[in-house]
Amino acid sequence: MSTALVGFAGMTHLGIVSAVATAARGFTIRAYDPDESVAQRLRCRGLPIVEPDLDELVAANQDRLTFTATPSDLGSCNVAYIVADVPTDDQGENDLTPIKGLIGQAADNLQDDAILVLLCQLPPGFTRALTGLPNDRLFCQVETLIFGRAVERNASSWGVPIRPGPCPPAIARFWRRSAARSCQCATRALN
């Protein structure tokens, strides 16, 4: 089993499924949400979403799952994912304020060699516009959640964080530590 500690920030549908499915792969998880009531509900195994097999997966992996509303709990993570659903209004406009808030909270608490992966729906150019984060530790991963099949899809595939150029040392160290897979970075950024 893995020794890597993985953080997830944003316990919406995407975040909950991603955190639980990653725990099922043997990783120890710190699942952060800034809303204490959300973290408390999840600690009590009160899932606010319905997905086939999710309840069973939470029960089977509860020893690897820690739900928290304390952003400093992400500080011990080797990698942290921003996984909140992106709010969209009736005109199709995204509100990226919560995503930016989660990025700031995670970045403020991560170790100097930790990796930050953005796994949520973001507009083109969003990642390039971020400042204050070292480029060699910032990645995007394509979000492919399908309601009603999220657990199945997450359990059967493992997304690859992407960034321009060759795989940098930070992510190569994470993959080696996790024994999850070899480093496979795309040669060009999609975001």
Tab-separated table of N, CA and C in Angstrom, residues 14-109:
chain	number	residue	atom	x	y	z
A	14	LEU	N	-17.719	16.024	-6.887
A	14	LEU	CA	-16.425	15.646	-7.457
A	14	LEU	C	-15.399	15.357	-6.369
A	15	GLY	N	-15.327	16.203	-5.357
A	15	GLY	CA	-14.341	16.049	-4.302
A	15	GLY	C	-14.557	14.807	-3.457
A	16	ILE	N	-15.804	14.545	-3.090
A	16	ILE	CA	-16.104	13.376	-2.267
A	16	ILE	C	-15.762	12.096	-3.014
A	17	VAL	N	-16.238	11.981	-4.248
A	17	VAL	CA	-15.967	10.772	-5.029
A	17	VAL	C	-14.473	10.597	-5.264
A	18	SER	N	-13.777	11.661	-5.598
A	18	SER	CA	-12.336	11.574	-5.856
A	18	SER	C	-11.575	11.141	-4.609
A	19	ALA	N	-11.899	11.729	-3.461
A	19	ALA	CA	-11.214	11.391	-2.212
A	19	ALA	C	-11.459	9.939	-1.820
A	20	VAL	N	-12.704	9.506	-1.883
A	20	VAL	CA	-13.050	8.140	-1.472
A	20	VAL	C	-12.444	7.116	-2.426
A	21	ALA	N	-12.513	7.363	-3.714
A	21	ALA	CA	-11.941	6.418	-4.689
A	21	ALA	C	-10.426	6.334	-4.550
A	22	THR	N	-9.783	7.433	-4.209
A	22	THR	CA	-8.330	7.417	-4.016
A	22	THR	C	-7.974	6.673	-2.729
A	23	ALA	N	-8.783	6.807	-1.700
A	23	ALA	CA	-8.575	6.021	-0.475
A	23	ALA	C	-8.698	4.527	-0.785
A	24	ALA	N	-9.624	4.178	-1.661
A	24	ALA	CA	-9.811	2.773	-2.035
A	24	ALA	C	-8.593	2.212	-2.771
A	25	ARG	N	-7.763	3.077	-3.327
A	25	ARG	CA	-6.516	2.638	-3.970
A	25	ARG	C	-5.393	2.445	-2.953
A	26	GLY	N	-5.675	2.719	-1.678
A	26	GLY	CA	-4.693	2.503	-0.630
A	26	GLY	C	-4.017	3.753	-0.107
A	27	PHE	N	-4.395	4.912	-0.599
A	27	PHE	CA	-3.796	6.161	-0.140
A	27	PHE	C	-4.455	6.645	1.146
A	28	THR	N	-3.694	7.311	1.980
A	28	THR	CA	-4.226	8.001	3.145
A	28	THR	C	-4.662	9.378	2.682
A	29	ILE	N	-5.871	9.774	3.062
A	29	ILE	CA	-6.508	10.972	2.512
A	29	ILE	C	-6.799	11.998	3.600
A	30	ARG	N	-6.524	13.276	3.288
A	30	ARG	CA	-7.003	14.424	4.064
A	30	ARG	C	-7.981	15.140	3.144
A	31	ALA	N	-9.266	15.069	3.491
A	31	ALA	CA	-10.318	15.674	2.673
A	31	ALA	C	-10.794	16.945	3.364
A	32	TYR	N	-10.477	18.084	2.762
A	32	TYR	CA	-10.728	19.399	3.367
A	32	TYR	C	-11.901	20.107	2.711
A	33	ASP	N	-12.742	20.707	3.535
A	33	ASP	CA	-13.762	21.633	3.070
A	33	ASP	C	-13.800	22.782	4.073
A	34	PRO	N	-13.864	24.029	3.602
A	34	PRO	CA	-13.842	25.160	4.535
A	34	PRO	C	-15.087	25.255	5.424
A	35	ASP	N	-16.136	24.526	5.061
A	35	ASP	CA	-17.375	24.550	5.830
A	35	ASP	C	-17.350	23.417	6.863
A	36	GLU	N	-17.247	23.774	8.148
A	36	GLU	CA	-17.175	22.769	9.219
A	36	GLU	C	-18.373	21.831	9.210
A	37	SER	N	-19.560	22.339	8.861
A	37	SER	CA	-20.743	21.469	8.859
A	37	SER	C	-20.624	20.384	7.785
A	38	VAL	N	-20.001	20.699	6.660
A	38	VAL	CA	-19.775	19.693	5.613
A	38	VAL	C	-18.789	18.645	6.114
A	39	ALA	N	-17.671	19.095	6.691
A	39	ALA	CA	-16.666	18.163	7.206
A	39	ALA	C	-17.256	17.281	8.307
A	40	GLN	N	-18.027	17.860	9.195
A	40	GLN	CA	-18.635	17.091	10.288
A	40	GLN	C	-19.606	16.045	9.744
A	41	ARG	N	-20.423	16.433	8.810
A	41	ARG	CA	-21.381	15.478	8.214
A	41	ARG	C	-20.632	14.306	7.579
A	42	LEU	N	-19.545	14.594	6.865
A	42	LEU	CA	-18.769	13.541	6.232
A	42	LEU	C	-18.057	12.666	7.264
A	43	ARG	N	-17.585	13.260	8.354
A	43	ARG	CA	-16.965	12.457	9.421
A	43	ARG	C	-17.964	11.452	9.997
A	44	CYS	N	-19.234	11.825	9.998
A	44	CYS	CA	-20.290	10.941	10.514
A	44	CYS	C	-20.844	10.032	9.414
A	45	ARG	N	-20.173	10.017	8.270
A	45	ARG	CA	-20.546	9.199	7.101
A	45	ARG	C	-21.910	9.587	6.539
A	46	GLY	N	-22.271	10.857	6.700
A	46	GLY	CA	-23.503	11.371	6.114
A	46	GLY	C	-23.184	11.964	4.752
A	47	LEU	N	-23.324	11.166	3.739
A	47	LEU	CA	-22.974	11.617	2.385
A	47	LEU	C	-24.093	12.479	1.801
A	48	PRO	N	-23.757	13.681	1.325
A	48	PRO	CA	-24.768	14.557	0.739
A	48	PRO	C	-25.045	14.247	-0.733
A	49	ILE	N	-24.436	13.199	-1.248
A	49	ILE	CA	-24.619	12.811	-2.653
A	49	ILE	C	-24.966	11.328	-2.717
A	50	VAL	N	-25.535	10.931	-3.840
A	50	VAL	CA	-25.865	9.530	-4.057
A	50	VAL	C	-25.134	9.058	-5.300
A	51	GLU	N	-24.349	8.017	-5.121
A	51	GLU	CA	-23.646	7.357	-6.217
A	51	GLU	C	-23.647	5.862	-5.921
A	52	PRO	N	-23.873	5.024	-6.911
A	52	PRO	CA	-23.800	3.585	-6.679
A	52	PRO	C	-22.457	3.199	-6.058
A	53	ASP	N	-22.503	2.390	-5.009
A	53	ASP	CA	-21.341	1.827	-4.308
A	53	ASP	C	-20.562	2.821	-3.454
A	54	LEU	N	-20.954	4.089	-3.406
A	54	LEU	CA	-20.175	5.072	-2.648
A	54	LEU	C	-20.241	4.813	-1.141
A	55	ASP	N	-21.425	4.527	-0.601
A	55	ASP	CA	-21.547	4.253	0.832
A	55	ASP	C	-20.643	3.100	1.250
A	56	GLU	N	-20.646	2.047	0.460
A	56	GLU	CA	-19.833	0.872	0.767
A	56	GLU	C	-18.344	1.195	0.698
A	57	LEU	N	-17.961	2.009	-0.273
A	57	LEU	CA	-16.561	2.388	-0.429
A	57	LEU	C	-16.083	3.243	0.753
A	58	VAL	N	-16.941	4.134	1.223
A	58	VAL	CA	-16.603	4.944	2.401
A	58	VAL	C	-16.425	4.036	3.614
A	59	ALA	N	-17.353	3.121	3.822
A	59	ALA	CA	-17.272	2.219	4.979
A	59	ALA	C	-16.006	1.364	4.929
A	60	ALA	N	-15.673	0.868	3.757
A	60	ALA	CA	-14.509	-0.016	3.611
A	60	ALA	C	-13.186	0.720	3.770
A	61	ASN	N	-13.187	2.038	3.591
A	61	ASN	CA	-11.931	2.803	3.605
A	61	ASN	C	-11.902	3.899	4.652
A	62	GLN	N	-12.800	3.845	5.626
A	62	GLN	CA	-12.890	4.926	6.611
A	62	GLN	C	-11.612	5.124	7.404
A	63	ASP	N	-10.791	4.080	7.550
A	63	ASP	CA	-9.539	4.231	8.290
A	63	ASP	C	-8.506	5.052	7.533
A	64	ARG	N	-8.699	5.247	6.229
A	64	ARG	CA	-7.763	6.049	5.431
A	64	ARG	C	-8.311	7.439	5.123
A	65	LEU	N	-9.529	7.738	5.562
A	65	LEU	CA	-10.192	9.008	5.247
A	65	LEU	C	-10.291	9.905	6.476
A	66	THR	N	-9.760	11.114	6.364
A	66	THR	CA	-9.930	12.125	7.409
A	66	THR	C	-10.594	13.334	6.766
A	67	PHE	N	-11.787	13.681	7.254
A	67	PHE	CA	-12.505	14.857	6.765
A	67	PHE	C	-12.261	15.999	7.742
A	68	THR	N	-11.900	17.156	7.217
A	68	THR	CA	-11.484	18.273	8.070
A	68	THR	C	-11.945	19.613	7.486
A	69	ALA	N	-12.076	20.594	8.367
A	69	ALA	CA	-12.342	21.973	7.952
A	69	ALA	C	-11.156	22.862	8.309
A	70	THR	N	-10.023	22.241	8.599
A	70	THR	CA	-8.814	22.969	8.973
A	70	THR	C	-7.818	22.923	7.822
A	71	PRO	N	-7.586	24.049	7.140
A	71	PRO	CA	-6.720	24.016	5.960
A	71	PRO	C	-5.292	23.574	6.252
A	72	SER	N	-4.803	23.800	7.460
A	72	SER	CA	-3.432	23.381	7.774
A	72	SER	C	-3.277	21.862	7.772
A	73	ASP	N	-4.390	21.122	7.811
A	73	ASP	CA	-4.314	19.663	7.714
A	73	ASP	C	-3.797	19.212	6.349
A	74	LEU	N	-3.844	20.097	5.361
A	74	LEU	CA	-3.279	19.782	4.044
A	74	LEU	C	-1.752	19.885	4.053
A	75	GLY	N	-1.190	20.466	5.100
A	75	GLY	CA	0.242	20.723	5.170
A	75	GLY	C	1.116	19.491	5.147
A	76	SER	N	0.596	18.366	5.556
A	76	SER	CA	1.393	17.136	5.568
A	76	SER	C	1.234	16.317	4.292
A	77	CYS	N	0.454	16.815	3.351
A	77	CYS	CA	0.182	16.069	2.111
A	77	CYS	C	1.327	16.191	1.107
A	78	ASN	N	1.596	15.100	0.410
A	78	ASN	CA	2.582	15.105	-0.666
A	78	ASN	C	2.010	15.734	-1.929
A	79	VAL	N	0.714	15.570	-2.103
A	79	VAL	CA	0.009	16.147	-3.241
A	79	VAL	C	-1.373	16.553	-2.757
A	80	ALA	N	-1.880	17.666	-3.279
A	80	ALA	CA	-3.225	18.117	-2.937
A	80	ALA	C	-3.969	18.443	-4.229
A	81	TYR	N	-5.194	17.988	-4.289
A	81	TYR	CA	-6.069	18.218	-5.436
A	81	TYR	C	-7.119	19.254	-5.065
A	82	ILE	N	-7.351	20.199	-5.956
A	82	ILE	CA	-8.489	21.106	-5.839
A	82	ILE	C	-9.601	20.441	-6.646
A	83	VAL	N	-10.677	20.035	-5.947
A	83	VAL	CA	-11.663	19.162	-6.592
A	83	VAL	C	-13.103	19.644	-6.443
A	84	ALA	N	-13.314	20.894	-6.179
A	84	ALA	CA	-14.678	21.382	-5.992
A	84	ALA	C	-15.398	21.510	-7.330
A	85	ASP	N	-16.695	21.242	-7.289
A	85	ASP	CA	-17.525	21.509	-8.453
A	85	ASP	C	-17.524	23.026	-8.667
A	86	VAL	N	-17.535	23.457	-9.920
A	86	VAL	CA	-17.522	24.884	-10.248
A	86	VAL	C	-18.964	25.366	-10.402
A	87	PRO	N	-19.387	26.305	-9.544
A	87	PRO	CA	-20.750	26.826	-9.663
A	87	PRO	C	-20.955	27.540	-10.998
A	88	THR	N	-22.085	27.249	-11.628
A	88	THR	CA	-22.417	27.848	-12.923
A	88	THR	C	-23.839	28.394	-12.851
A	89	ASP	N	-24.048	29.620	-13.354
A	89	ASP	CA	-25.379	30.222	-13.295
A	89	ASP	C	-26.222	29.811	-14.507
A	90	ASP	N	-27.442	30.343	-14.580
A	90	ASP	CA	-28.370	29.986	-15.655
A	90	ASP	C	-27.901	30.427	-17.040
A	91	GLN	N	-26.960	31.368	-17.086
A	91	GLN	CA	-26.414	31.831	-18.364
A	91	GLN	C	-25.143	31.074	-18.743
A	92	GLY	N	-24.762	30.091	-17.938
A	92	GLY	CA	-23.566	29.299	-18.229
A	92	GLY	C	-22.267	29.948	-17.777
A	93	GLU	N	-22.354	30.987	-16.965
A	93	GLU	CA	-21.157	31.665	-16.456
A	93	GLU	C	-20.656	30.974	-15.187
A	94	ASN	N	-19.371	30.710	-15.142
A	94	ASN	CA	-18.759	30.076	-13.980
A	94	ASN	C	-18.403	31.103	-12.920
A	95	ASP	N	-18.561	30.712	-11.664
A	95	ASP	CA	-18.085	31.511	-10.539
A	95	ASP	C	-16.851	30.795	-9.998
A	96	LEU	N	-15.677	31.310	-10.300
A	96	LEU	CA	-14.424	30.671	-9.901
A	96	LEU	C	-13.923	31.134	-8.534
A	97	THR	N	-14.698	31.981	-7.863
A	97	THR	CA	-14.287	32.482	-6.548
A	97	THR	C	-14.007	31.358	-5.557
A	98	PRO	N	-14.908	30.352	-5.427
A	98	PRO	CA	-14.615	29.270	-4.474
A	98	PRO	C	-13.357	28.476	-4.851
A	99	ILE	N	-13.116	28.298	-6.128
A	99	ILE	CA	-11.932	27.555	-6.589
A	99	ILE	C	-10.669	28.339	-6.228
A	100	LYS	N	-10.695	29.636	-6.501
A	100	LYS	CA	-9.538	30.472	-6.158
A	100	LYS	C	-9.284	30.459	-4.654
A	101	GLY	N	-10.361	30.460	-3.869
A	101	GLY	CA	-10.209	30.402	-2.421
A	101	GLY	C	-9.555	29.102	-1.971
A	102	LEU	N	-9.992	27.990	-2.539
A	102	LEU	CA	-9.403	26.691	-2.192
A	102	LEU	C	-7.938	26.612	-2.617
A	103	ILE	N	-7.627	27.157	-3.778
A	103	ILE	CA	-6.236	27.162	-4.243
A	103	ILE	C	-5.371	27.945	-3.255
A	104	GLY	N	-5.845	29.113	-2.841
A	104	GLY	CA	-5.095	29.922	-1.886
A	104	GLY	C	-4.909	29.216	-0.555
A	105	GLN	N	-5.980	28.588	-0.051
A	105	GLN	CA	-5.884	27.882	1.228
A	105	GLN	C	-4.922	26.707	1.140
A	106	ALA	N	-4.986	25.955	0.058
A	106	ALA	CA	-4.077	24.813	-0.111
A	106	ALA	C	-2.643	25.303	-0.260
A	107	ALA	N	-2.422	26.259	-1.156
A	107	ALA	CA	-1.066	26.741	-1.420
A	107	ALA	C	-0.423	27.329	-0.165
A	108	ASP	N	-1.204	28.001	0.658
A	108	ASP	CA	-0.678	28.600	1.890
A	108	ASP	C	-0.225	27.554	2.907
A	109	ASN	N	-0.692	26.320	2.768
A	109	ASN	CA	-0.421	25.307	3.780
A	109	ASN	C	0.438	24.142	3.301
